[in-house]
Coordinates of C-alpha atoms and ligand atoms in Angstrom, one line a residue:
Chain A
X1 CA -37.5 40.2 -144.7
X2 CA -36.0 36.5 -144.3
X3 CA -37.8 33.2 -145.2
X4 CA -37.1 31.9 -141.8
X5 CA -38.7 34.9 -140.1
X6 CA -41.5 34.5 -142.4
X7 CA -42.3 31.0 -141.3
X8 CA -42.3 32.0 -137.8
X9 CA -44.5 35.0 -138.6
X10 CA -46.5 32.3 -140.1
X11 CA -46.9 30.0 -137.3
X12 CA -47.5 32.9 -135.2
X13 CA -50.5 33.8 -137.0
X14 CA -52.2 37.4 -137.2
X15 CA -55.9 37.1 -137.0
X16 CA -56.2 40.8 -138.1
X17 CA -54.3 40.3 -141.0
X18 CA -56.1 37.0 -141.7
X19 CA -59.2 39.4 -141.9
X20 CA -57.8 41.8 -144.4
X21 CA -57.8 39.3 -147.4
X22 CA -61.3 37.9 -147.6
X23 CA -61.8 34.2 -147.6
X24 CA -62.8 32.7 -150.9
X25 CA -64.6 29.5 -149.9
X26 CA -64.3 27.6 -153.3
X27 CA -60.5 28.1 -153.8
X28 CA -60.1 26.9 -150.0
X29 CA -62.1 23.8 -150.7
X30 CA -60.6 22.8 -153.9
X31 CA -57.1 23.3 -152.7
X32 CA -57.8 21.3 -149.5
X33 CA -59.4 18.7 -151.6
X34 CA -56.5 18.3 -154.2
X35 CA -54.1 18.4 -151.1
X36 CA -55.8 15.6 -149.8
X37 CA -56.0 13.7 -153.1
X38 CA -52.4 14.1 -153.8
X39 CA -51.2 13.1 -150.2
X40 CA -53.3 10.0 -150.7
X41 CA -51.7 8.9 -153.8
X42 CA -48.5 9.9 -152.3
X43 CA -48.9 7.3 -149.7
X44 CA -49.3 4.6 -152.0
X45 CA -46.5 5.8 -154.2
X46 CA -44.4 5.4 -150.8
X47 CA -46.0 2.1 -150.0
X48 CA -44.8 0.7 -153.3
X49 CA -41.4 2.0 -153.1
X50 CA -40.8 0.6 -149.7
X51 CA -42.6 -2.8 -150.5
X52 CA -40.6 -3.1 -153.5
X53 CA -37.5 -2.0 -151.9
X54 CA -37.9 -4.5 -149.4
X55 CA -38.5 -7.3 -151.9
X56 CA -35.4 -6.3 -153.7
X57 CA -33.3 -6.8 -150.6
X58 CA -34.8 -10.0 -149.5
X59 CA -34.1 -11.3 -153.1
X60 CA -30.8 -10.1 -153.4
X61 CA -29.8 -11.5 -150.0
X62 CA -31.0 -14.8 -151.5
X63 CA -29.0 -14.2 -154.6
X64 CA -25.9 -13.7 -152.6
X65 CA -26.3 -17.1 -151.0
X66 CA -24.0 -19.5 -152.4
X67 CA -25.5 -22.2 -154.7
X68 CA -24.6 -25.8 -154.3
X69 CA -23.2 -28.7 -156.3
X70 CA -24.5 -32.2 -155.3
X71 CA -22.2 -35.1 -156.2
X72 CA -23.9 -38.5 -156.1
X73 CA -21.5 -41.4 -157.0
X74 CA -20.3 -44.8 -155.8
X75 CA -17.8 -44.2 -152.6
X76 CA -14.8 -45.1 -154.8
X77 CA -15.3 -42.5 -157.5
X78 CA -16.8 -39.9 -154.9
X79 CA -13.4 -38.4 -154.1
X80 CA -12.0 -38.0 -157.7
X81 CA -15.4 -36.4 -159.0
X82 CA -15.2 -34.0 -155.9
X83 CA -11.7 -33.1 -157.1
X84 CA -12.8 -32.8 -161.1
X85 CA -15.8 -30.5 -159.9
X86 CA -13.6 -28.3 -157.9
X87 CA -11.3 -28.2 -160.6
X88 CA -13.8 -27.4 -163.1
X89 CA -15.1 -24.5 -160.6
X90 CA -11.6 -23.1 -160.5
X91 CA -11.4 -22.4 -163.8
X92 CA -15.1 -21.1 -164.1
X93 CA -15.3 -17.3 -164.7
X94 CA -17.7 -15.9 -162.1
X95 CA -16.9 -18.3 -159.4
X96 CA -15.5 -16.5 -156.5
X97 CA -14.7 -19.7 -154.3
X98 CA -15.8 -23.3 -153.9
X99 CA -15.4 -25.8 -151.3
X100 CA -16.3 -29.3 -150.5
X101 CA -18.3 -29.3 -147.1
X102 CA -16.7 -31.7 -144.4
X103 CA -18.2 -34.8 -142.9
X104 CA -19.0 -33.0 -140.0
X105 CA -20.6 -30.1 -141.6
X106 CA -22.9 -32.3 -143.6
X107 CA -23.7 -34.3 -140.5
X108 CA -24.7 -31.1 -138.9
X109 CA -26.9 -30.1 -142.0
X110 CA -28.6 -33.5 -141.6
X111 CA -29.0 -33.7 -138.0
X112 CA -32.2 -31.6 -138.0
X113 CA -33.9 -34.7 -139.9
X114 CA -32.1 -37.8 -138.5
X115 CA -30.7 -36.6 -135.3
X116 CA -27.0 -36.9 -134.1
X117 CA -26.8 -40.6 -134.3
X118 CA -26.5 -40.7 -137.9
X119 CA -23.7 -42.9 -139.4
X120 CA -22.3 -40.7 -142.1
X121 CA -19.5 -42.8 -143.0
X122 CA -21.8 -45.8 -143.7
X123 CA -24.2 -43.9 -145.7
X124 CA -23.9 -43.0 -149.5
X125 CA -24.6 -39.5 -148.7
X126 CA -23.8 -37.3 -151.5
X127 CA -21.0 -34.9 -151.3
X128 CA -22.0 -30.9 -151.2
X129 CA -19.8 -28.3 -152.8
X130 CA -20.6 -24.8 -151.5
X131 CA -20.1 -22.1 -154.7
X132 CA -19.9 -18.4 -154.0
X133 CA -20.5 -16.3 -157.0
X134 CA -18.7 -13.0 -157.9
X135 CA -21.3 -10.1 -158.2
X136 CA -21.4 -11.1 -162.2
X137 CA -22.6 -14.4 -161.4
X138 CA -21.3 -17.4 -163.7
X139 CA -23.1 -19.0 -166.8
X140 CA -25.1 -21.6 -165.3
X141 CA -25.9 -23.8 -168.7
X142 CA -22.0 -23.4 -169.7
X143 CA -21.0 -24.9 -166.1
X144 CA -23.7 -27.7 -166.2
X145 CA -22.3 -28.9 -169.6
X146 CA -18.7 -28.9 -168.2
X147 CA -19.8 -30.6 -165.1
X148 CA -21.6 -33.3 -167.2
X149 CA -18.7 -34.0 -168.8
X150 CA -16.1 -34.1 -165.8
X151 CA -18.3 -35.4 -163.1
X152 CA -21.3 -37.2 -164.3
X153 CA -22.8 -37.5 -160.6
X154 CA -22.6 -33.6 -160.4
X155 CA -25.7 -31.7 -159.9
X156 CA -25.6 -28.0 -160.2
X157 CA -28.5 -26.6 -157.9
X158 CA -29.0 -22.7 -158.4
X159 CA -32.5 -22.2 -157.8
X160 CA -32.1 -18.9 -156.8
X161 CA -31.0 -17.3 -160.1
X162 CA -34.4 -17.3 -161.8
X163 CA -34.9 -14.3 -159.3
X164 CA -32.0 -11.9 -160.9
X165 CA -34.5 -10.2 -163.2
X166 CA -37.1 -10.2 -160.5
X167 CA -34.8 -8.1 -158.3
X168 CA -34.2 -5.7 -161.1
X169 CA -37.9 -5.4 -161.7
X170 CA -38.2 -4.8 -157.9
X171 CA -35.5 -2.1 -157.9
X172 CA -36.8 -0.5 -160.9
X173 CA -40.3 -0.7 -159.2
X174 CA -38.7 1.0 -156.3
X175 CA -37.4 3.8 -158.3
X176 CA -40.7 4.5 -159.9
X177 CA -42.5 4.9 -156.9
X178 CA -39.9 7.5 -155.7
X179 CA -40.3 9.1 -159.2
X180 CA -44.2 9.1 -158.8
X181 CA -43.7 10.9 -155.4
X182 CA -41.6 13.6 -156.7
X183 CA -44.3 14.0 -159.5
X184 CA -47.2 14.3 -157.2
X185 CA -45.0 16.8 -155.3
X186 CA -44.3 18.9 -158.5
X187 CA -48.3 18.5 -159.2
X188 CA -49.3 19.6 -155.7
X189 CA -46.9 22.7 -156.1
X190 CA -48.1 23.6 -159.8
X191 CA -51.9 23.3 -158.3
X192 CA -51.1 25.6 -155.3
X193 CA -49.2 28.1 -157.8
X194 CA -52.5 28.2 -159.8
X195 CA -54.9 28.5 -156.7
X196 CA -52.8 31.2 -155.3
X197 CA -52.5 33.0 -158.7
X198 CA -56.3 33.2 -159.0
X199 CA -56.6 34.2 -155.3
X200 CA -54.3 36.8 -156.0
X201 CA -56.1 37.9 -159.0
X202 CA -59.6 37.9 -157.4
X203 CA -58.1 40.0 -154.4
X204 CA -56.4 42.7 -156.6
X205 CA -58.5 45.7 -154.9
X206 CA -57.7 44.6 -151.6
X207 CA -54.0 44.3 -152.6
X208 CA -54.0 47.8 -154.0
X209 CA -55.8 49.1 -151.0
X210 CA -53.4 47.7 -148.5
X211 CA -50.5 48.8 -150.6
X212 CA -52.1 52.3 -150.7
X213 CA -52.1 52.5 -146.8
X214 CA -48.7 51.4 -146.2
X215 CA -48.2 47.5 -146.3
X216 CA -45.0 46.0 -147.3
X217 CA -45.2 43.1 -150.0
X218 CA -44.4 40.6 -147.1
X219 CA -47.1 41.3 -145.3
X220 CA -49.5 40.7 -148.2
X221 CA -47.7 37.8 -149.2
X222 CA -47.9 36.4 -145.7
X223 CA -51.9 36.6 -145.6
X224 CA -51.7 34.3 -148.8
X225 CA -49.0 32.0 -147.9
X226 CA -50.3 31.4 -144.5
X227 CA -53.6 30.4 -146.0
X228 CA -52.5 28.1 -148.8
X229 CA -49.7 26.3 -146.2
X230 CA -52.0 25.6 -143.8
X231 CA -54.7 24.2 -146.3
X232 CA -52.0 22.2 -148.0
X233 CA -50.9 20.8 -144.2
X234 CA -54.5 20.1 -143.6
X235 CA -55.5 18.5 -146.6
X236 CA -52.5 16.6 -147.1
X237 CA -52.9 15.4 -143.2
X238 CA -56.1 14.0 -143.9
X239 CA -55.0 12.6 -147.3
X240 CA -52.2 10.7 -145.7
X241 CA -54.3 9.7 -142.7
X242 CA -56.8 8.0 -145.2
X243 CA -53.6 6.5 -147.6
X244 CA -52.4 5.0 -144.2
X245 CA -55.7 3.5 -143.2
X246 CA -56.2 2.2 -146.7
X247 CA -52.7 0.4 -146.9
X248 CA -53.4 -0.9 -143.2
X249 CA -56.6 -2.2 -144.4
X250 CA -54.9 -4.3 -147.5
X251 CA -55.3 -8.0 -147.0
X252 CA -52.1 -9.4 -145.8
X253 CA -50.7 -13.1 -146.0
X254 CA -48.2 -14.6 -143.9
X255 CA -45.9 -15.1 -147.0
X256 CA -44.4 -11.7 -147.2
X257 CA -42.3 -12.8 -150.4
X258 CA -45.6 -12.2 -152.4
X259 CA -45.5 -8.9 -153.9
X260 CA -49.0 -7.8 -153.6
X261 CA -49.7 -9.1 -150.1
X262 CA -46.5 -7.3 -149.0
X263 CA -47.4 -4.0 -150.2
X264 CA -47.3 -1.8 -147.4
X265 CA -45.1 -0.2 -144.4
X266 CA -43.0 -2.5 -142.2
X267 CA -42.2 -1.5 -138.7
X268 CA -40.6 1.8 -138.4
X269 CA -41.5 2.6 -142.3
X270 CA -44.9 3.4 -141.0
X271 CA -43.2 7.0 -139.8
X272 CA -42.4 7.7 -143.4
X273 CA -45.8 8.7 -144.8
X274 CA -45.9 11.4 -141.6
X275 CA -43.4 13.3 -143.8
X276 CA -45.9 13.8 -146.6
X277 CA -48.2 16.4 -145.1
X278 CA -44.7 18.3 -143.9
X279 CA -43.6 18.2 -147.7
X280 CA -46.8 19.3 -149.2
X281 CA -47.0 22.4 -146.7
X282 CA -43.2 23.1 -147.6
X283 CA -44.3 23.0 -151.1
X284 CA -47.3 25.1 -150.7
X285 CA -45.2 27.6 -148.7
X286 CA -42.8 27.9 -151.3
X287 CA -45.3 28.0 -154.4
X288 CA -47.2 30.6 -152.9
X289 CA -44.5 32.9 -151.8
X290 CA -42.9 32.9 -155.0
X291 CA -46.5 33.6 -156.8
X292 CA -47.4 36.0 -154.5
X293 CA -43.9 38.1 -154.8
X294 CA -44.1 37.8 -158.4
X295 CA -47.4 39.0 -158.6
X296 CA -47.1 41.8 -156.2
X297 CA -44.1 43.3 -157.7
X298 CA -46.2 43.4 -161.0
X299 CA -48.8 45.5 -159.4
X300 CA -48.6 49.3 -158.9
Chain B
X1 CA -41.7 68.2 -147.0
X2 CA -42.5 67.9 -150.8
X3 CA -39.8 69.0 -153.1
X4 CA -40.5 69.2 -156.9
X5 CA -37.5 70.0 -159.2
X6 CA -38.5 70.4 -162.9
X7 CA -40.4 67.4 -162.4
X8 CA -42.7 65.9 -165.2
X9 CA -45.1 63.2 -165.8
X10 CA -47.1 61.8 -168.8
X11 CA -49.3 58.7 -168.7
X12 CA -48.4 58.0 -172.3
X13 CA -45.8 59.9 -174.8
X14 CA -47.6 63.2 -174.2
X15 CA -46.5 64.7 -170.9
X16 CA -49.5 65.6 -168.8
X17 CA -47.7 67.6 -166.2
X18 CA -44.3 69.5 -167.1
X19 CA -41.6 71.7 -165.3
X20 CA -43.3 71.2 -161.9
X21 CA -40.9 73.2 -159.5
X22 CA -42.3 74.0 -156.1
X23 CA -41.9 73.3 -152.6
X24 CA -44.5 72.6 -149.8
X25 CA -43.3 73.8 -146.3
X26 CA -44.0 71.9 -143.3
X27 CA -47.1 73.1 -141.7
X28 CA -48.6 74.8 -144.8
X29 CA -52.0 74.8 -146.3
X30 CA -52.2 74.3 -150.1
X31 CA -55.4 74.0 -152.5
X32 CA -54.9 72.4 -155.6
X33 CA -57.2 73.6 -158.3
X34 CA -58.0 73.1 -162.0
X35 CA -60.6 71.7 -164.3
X36 CA -61.6 68.2 -164.5
X37 CA -58.7 66.4 -166.3
X38 CA -56.3 68.9 -165.4
X39 CA -54.2 66.4 -163.5
X40 CA -54.8 67.1 -159.8
X41 CA -55.0 63.4 -158.9
X42 CA -51.9 62.7 -161.1
X43 CA -50.3 65.6 -159.1
X44 CA -51.2 63.8 -155.8
X45 CA -50.3 60.6 -156.9
X46 CA -46.8 62.3 -157.5
X47 CA -46.7 63.2 -154.0
X48 CA -47.2 59.7 -152.3
X49 CA -45.3 57.6 -154.9
X50 CA -47.9 56.1 -156.7
X51 CA -46.3 57.3 -159.7
X52 CA -42.6 58.2 -160.3
X53 CA -42.0 61.5 -162.2
X54 CA -41.1 60.6 -165.9
X55 CA -38.5 63.5 -165.8
X56 CA -37.1 65.7 -163.0
X57 CA -36.8 65.1 -159.5
X58 CA -39.2 64.9 -156.4
X59 CA -38.3 64.7 -152.9
X60 CA -40.6 63.1 -150.2
X61 CA -40.0 63.9 -146.8
X62 CA -36.4 64.4 -147.6
X63 CA -35.8 61.2 -149.8
X64 CA -35.7 61.1 -153.5
X65 CA -39.1 59.3 -154.8
X66 CA -37.2 57.5 -157.6
X67 CA -34.7 56.0 -155.3
X68 CA -37.2 54.2 -153.0
X69 CA -37.5 50.6 -153.1
X70 CA -41.0 49.0 -152.4
X71 CA -40.7 48.5 -148.8
X72 CA -39.4 52.3 -148.6
X73 CA -42.6 53.3 -150.6
X74 CA -44.8 51.3 -148.2
X75 CA -43.0 53.0 -145.0
X76 CA -43.3 56.5 -146.8
X77 CA -46.9 56.0 -147.0
X78 CA -47.4 55.3 -143.4
X79 CA -45.9 58.9 -142.9
X80 CA -48.2 60.7 -145.7
X81 CA -52.1 60.4 -145.0
X82 CA -54.1 60.3 -148.3
X83 CA -58.0 60.8 -148.8
X84 CA -58.2 59.4 -152.4
X85 CA -60.7 60.7 -154.6
X86 CA -62.7 57.1 -154.8
X87 CA -62.0 56.7 -151.2
X88 CA -60.5 53.1 -151.5
X89 CA -61.9 51.1 -149.1
X90 CA -62.0 47.0 -148.5
X91 CA -65.7 46.3 -148.9
X92 CA -65.6 43.3 -146.7
X93 CA -64.3 45.2 -143.5
X94 CA -66.5 47.5 -141.4
X95 CA -66.0 50.9 -141.3
X96 CA -64.0 50.9 -138.0
X97 CA -61.4 48.1 -139.3
X98 CA -61.1 49.9 -142.5
X99 CA -60.0 53.4 -140.6
X100 CA -57.4 51.4 -138.6
X101 CA -56.3 49.4 -141.7
X102 CA -53.0 51.7 -141.9
X103 CA -52.3 50.5 -137.9
X104 CA -53.0 46.8 -139.0
X105 CA -50.9 46.4 -142.2
X106 CA -47.9 48.3 -140.3
X107 CA -48.2 45.9 -137.4
X108 CA -48.9 48.7 -134.9
X109 CA -52.5 47.8 -134.0
X110 CA -52.4 47.5 -130.3
X111 CA -55.2 47.1 -127.8
X112 CA -54.4 50.6 -126.4
X113 CA -55.0 52.1 -129.7
X114 CA -58.8 50.9 -129.6
X115 CA -59.5 53.9 -127.6
X116 CA -57.7 56.2 -130.0
X117 CA -59.7 54.8 -132.5
X118 CA -63.1 55.2 -131.1
X119 CA -62.2 58.7 -130.2
X120 CA -61.4 59.3 -133.7
X121 CA -64.5 57.6 -135.3
X122 CA -66.3 60.3 -133.0
X123 CA -64.5 63.0 -134.0
X124 CA -65.3 62.4 -137.7
X125 CA -69.0 61.5 -136.4
X126 CA -69.2 58.1 -137.3
X127 CA -69.9 56.7 -134.1
X128 CA -73.1 55.1 -134.8
X129 CA -72.0 53.9 -138.5
X130 CA -68.4 52.1 -137.3
X131 CA -69.9 48.7 -137.6
X132 CA -71.4 49.2 -141.1
X133 CA -69.4 48.1 -144.1
X134 CA -68.1 50.8 -146.6
X135 CA -71.0 50.1 -149.0
X136 CA -73.7 51.1 -146.9
X137 CA -72.2 54.3 -146.0
X138 CA -73.8 57.7 -147.5
X139 CA -71.2 59.6 -149.7
X140 CA -70.2 62.2 -147.2
X141 CA -69.8 59.3 -144.3
X142 CA -67.4 57.7 -146.6
X143 CA -65.3 61.1 -147.1
X144 CA -65.1 61.3 -143.4
X145 CA -64.1 57.9 -142.9
X146 CA -61.3 58.1 -145.5
X147 CA -60.2 61.4 -143.9
X148 CA -60.0 59.5 -140.4
X149 CA -58.1 56.6 -142.2
X150 CA -55.8 59.2 -143.5
X151 CA -54.8 60.6 -140.2
X152 CA -54.9 57.4 -137.9
X153 CA -51.1 57.1 -138.3
X154 CA -50.6 60.7 -137.3
X155 CA -48.8 61.6 -140.5
X156 CA -46.7 64.6 -141.1
X157 CA -48.8 65.5 -144.4
X158 CA -52.3 64.9 -145.5
X159 CA -53.2 65.0 -149.0
X160 CA -57.0 65.3 -149.6
X161 CA -58.3 64.7 -153.4
X162 CA -61.7 66.0 -153.6
X163 CA -62.6 65.3 -149.8
X164 CA -66.0 67.5 -150.4
X165 CA -66.5 65.8 -153.8
X166 CA -69.9 64.6 -153.2
X167 CA -71.4 66.1 -150.2
X168 CA -73.6 69.1 -149.5
X169 CA -72.3 72.5 -148.2
X170 CA -72.5 72.0 -144.6
X171 CA -70.7 68.8 -144.7
X172 CA -68.0 70.4 -147.0
X173 CA -67.6 73.0 -144.4
X174 CA -67.4 70.6 -141.6
X175 CA -64.7 68.4 -143.5
X176 CA -62.8 71.6 -144.2
X177 CA -63.1 72.5 -140.6
X178 CA -61.4 69.0 -139.7
X179 CA -58.5 69.6 -142.0
X180 CA -57.9 73.0 -140.8
X181 CA -57.8 71.7 -137.4
X182 CA -55.3 69.2 -138.6
X183 CA -53.4 71.8 -139.8
X184 CA -53.6 73.7 -136.8
X185 CA -51.8 70.8 -135.1
X186 CA -49.0 71.1 -137.3
X187 CA -49.8 69.2 -140.5
X188 CA -48.8 69.9 -143.8
X189 CA -52.3 69.9 -146.0
X190 CA -53.0 69.7 -149.4
X191 CA -56.4 69.6 -150.8
X192 CA -57.4 69.1 -154.2
X193 CA -60.6 70.6 -155.3
X194 CA -62.3 72.7 -157.9
X195 CA -64.7 74.0 -155.5
X196 CA -63.7 78.0 -155.3
X197 CA -66.5 78.4 -152.7
X198 CA -64.5 76.0 -150.5
X199 CA -61.4 77.9 -151.0
X200 CA -62.9 81.0 -150.3
X201 CA -64.1 79.6 -147.3
X202 CA -61.2 78.6 -146.1
X203 CA -59.4 81.8 -146.6
X204 CA -61.1 83.3 -143.5
X205 CA -59.6 80.3 -141.2
X206 CA -56.3 79.3 -142.6
X207 CA -53.4 81.1 -144.5
X208 CA -53.7 78.9 -147.6
X209 CA -51.9 78.8 -150.8
X210 CA -53.8 78.2 -153.9
X211 CA -51.8 76.2 -156.9
X212 CA -53.6 76.1 -160.1
X213 CA -52.9 73.3 -162.6
X214 CA -53.8 74.4 -165.9
X215 CA -52.4 73.1 -169.5
X216 CA -49.9 71.0 -167.9
X217 CA -48.3 73.8 -165.6
X218 CA -48.7 75.0 -161.7
X219 CA -49.1 78.3 -161.0
X220 CA -49.8 80.0 -157.7
X221 CA -53.4 81.5 -158.2
X222 CA -53.8 85.3 -157.7
X223 CA -56.3 87.5 -156.2
X224 CA -59.1 86.3 -158.5
X225 CA -60.2 83.9 -155.8
Ligands
ATP1 N1 -54.0 55.5 -165.6 C1 -54.1 56.4 -166.5 N2 -53.9 56.3 -167.7 C2 -53.9 57.1 -168.8 N3 -54.5 58.2 -168.5 C3 -54.8 58.6 -167.2 C4 -54.7 57.7 -166.2 N4 -55.1 58.4 -165.0 C5 -55.5 59.6 -165.8 N5 -55.1 59.8 -166.9 C6 -55.7 60.9 -167.5 O1 -55.0 62.1 -167.0 C7 -55.6 63.2 -167.2 C8 -55.4 63.9 -165.8 O2 -56.2 62.9 -164.8 P1 -56.5 63.2 -163.5 O3 -57.0 62.4 -162.6 O4 -55.0 63.5 -162.6 O5 -57.4 64.4 -163.4 P2 -57.8 65.5 -162.4 O6 -57.3 66.9 -162.2 O7 -57.9 64.9 -161.0 O8 -59.4 65.4 -162.7 P3 -60.7 65.4 -161.7 O9 -61.2 66.8 -161.5 O10 -61.9 64.9 -162.8 O11 -60.6 64.5 -160.7 C9 -56.7 62.7 -167.6 O12 -57.0 63.1 -169.0 C10 -56.9 61.5 -167.5 O13 -57.7 60.9 -168.7
MG2 MG1 -59.0 63.8 -159.8

């Protein structure tokens, strides 16, 4: 008696065997409804995980981008201040590299606004320095103070840094989503176990009689396992479908940076919820099988 | 078929049956008798491994009962037909499906056995009651349905616990007749009963041995019957 063989026999079905164990209307409806509710919740937990995952990725991309230092100074001092800033940066822990943009690069940046004919050389355009951080990042306030001392025309623009705690929060939220999924699955397993145990207890006489006429444990267990697995599959499919529709109907907004409006699935992520009914069925299969075999071993 | 060697059984600490040593030969016909509560049902339960001896050894169809695992017990019961004292039906299934239950649970229910089943149902005289649920049957109908279920797997051994327990004399004789016919087909038959008239009636038709359980021991009854 292998688990695989049991699964195959399960899919095959056995109308006769199904009749041997009488149907219990209420237990069936309850386990169906609970599976549906659990799957519905699972869809949201999954949506939460994936949305916060996307957010965390997007924000940490932004974090990885270099910050910039803008030096505005009279043309005569510009060169000297640029050097000063670069020197400061070289000594600043947390700065991976720093580099002044060339005139051509600056012109390319400005081109979308002013056109290609811009005479960069004749204009008092500030010098831009591109700073890339190490993973730890630098101390923004400390750097700002030193820059003020060494190069009064330098302005540090690190507007992305405020997002760092948000990225952490989003990462934590993603983790919580997955933990919720695991908890929901565990609760489903516990629920199915209880329902199966009560069904087994209610059918003790049936089990006794079938044992007496030569039924093996696996045969009796299968009748219960099949029933509960199909119920979990059906209920969870319905719950998942409802959950997906509910997520689909969440009002969206163009700006997907906003957390609430971004709650949902993107592209191929819509396939993920389809795993939920399968997981529910597997959970029910294992829970019922364990409960049934344990109960049977306890009986004569 | 069934061999007991100094086997004993007790539900609690007190032994109910002790020092059972006997052999039931293939094709033999045995009556098991004794007062109510003497242990006839218990004896039969030992014979189909619902109970295991608390001492000694019991061999069923050539295997030590104590050495069987659960699947082994299930397989053994497919070869030993039992008419239980309280019949033991599934009340939600029609009588014909109850009779076919051993086939169903052994995965041997095939369409061509449908003919065999209806033949068997007719043989025990339940053709018109085949679709009734067990609780709707009379006592005698239940006994005959139980007998039909006991023999549907074509077992080597038939154990019948009070098969005539709640039927009138005519019906008792008919049921006895069925069991005698089965014995003539070569099956080993054990009937537990306290109905001495039934045993006397059988004596004219079949070579039967009478085992008497009394005071926890089994003895072969003498000529007092
Ligand atoms: N499961 C059990 N637990 C404890 N005692 C039991 C159990 N089953 C039977 N007994 C006791 O064992 C004794 C023998 O019971 P058993 O059913 O074998 O008697 P019996 O000879 O078949 O009687 P009857 O003719 O009334 O059917 C009785 O005293 C009964 O109360
Ligand atoms: Mg009895």
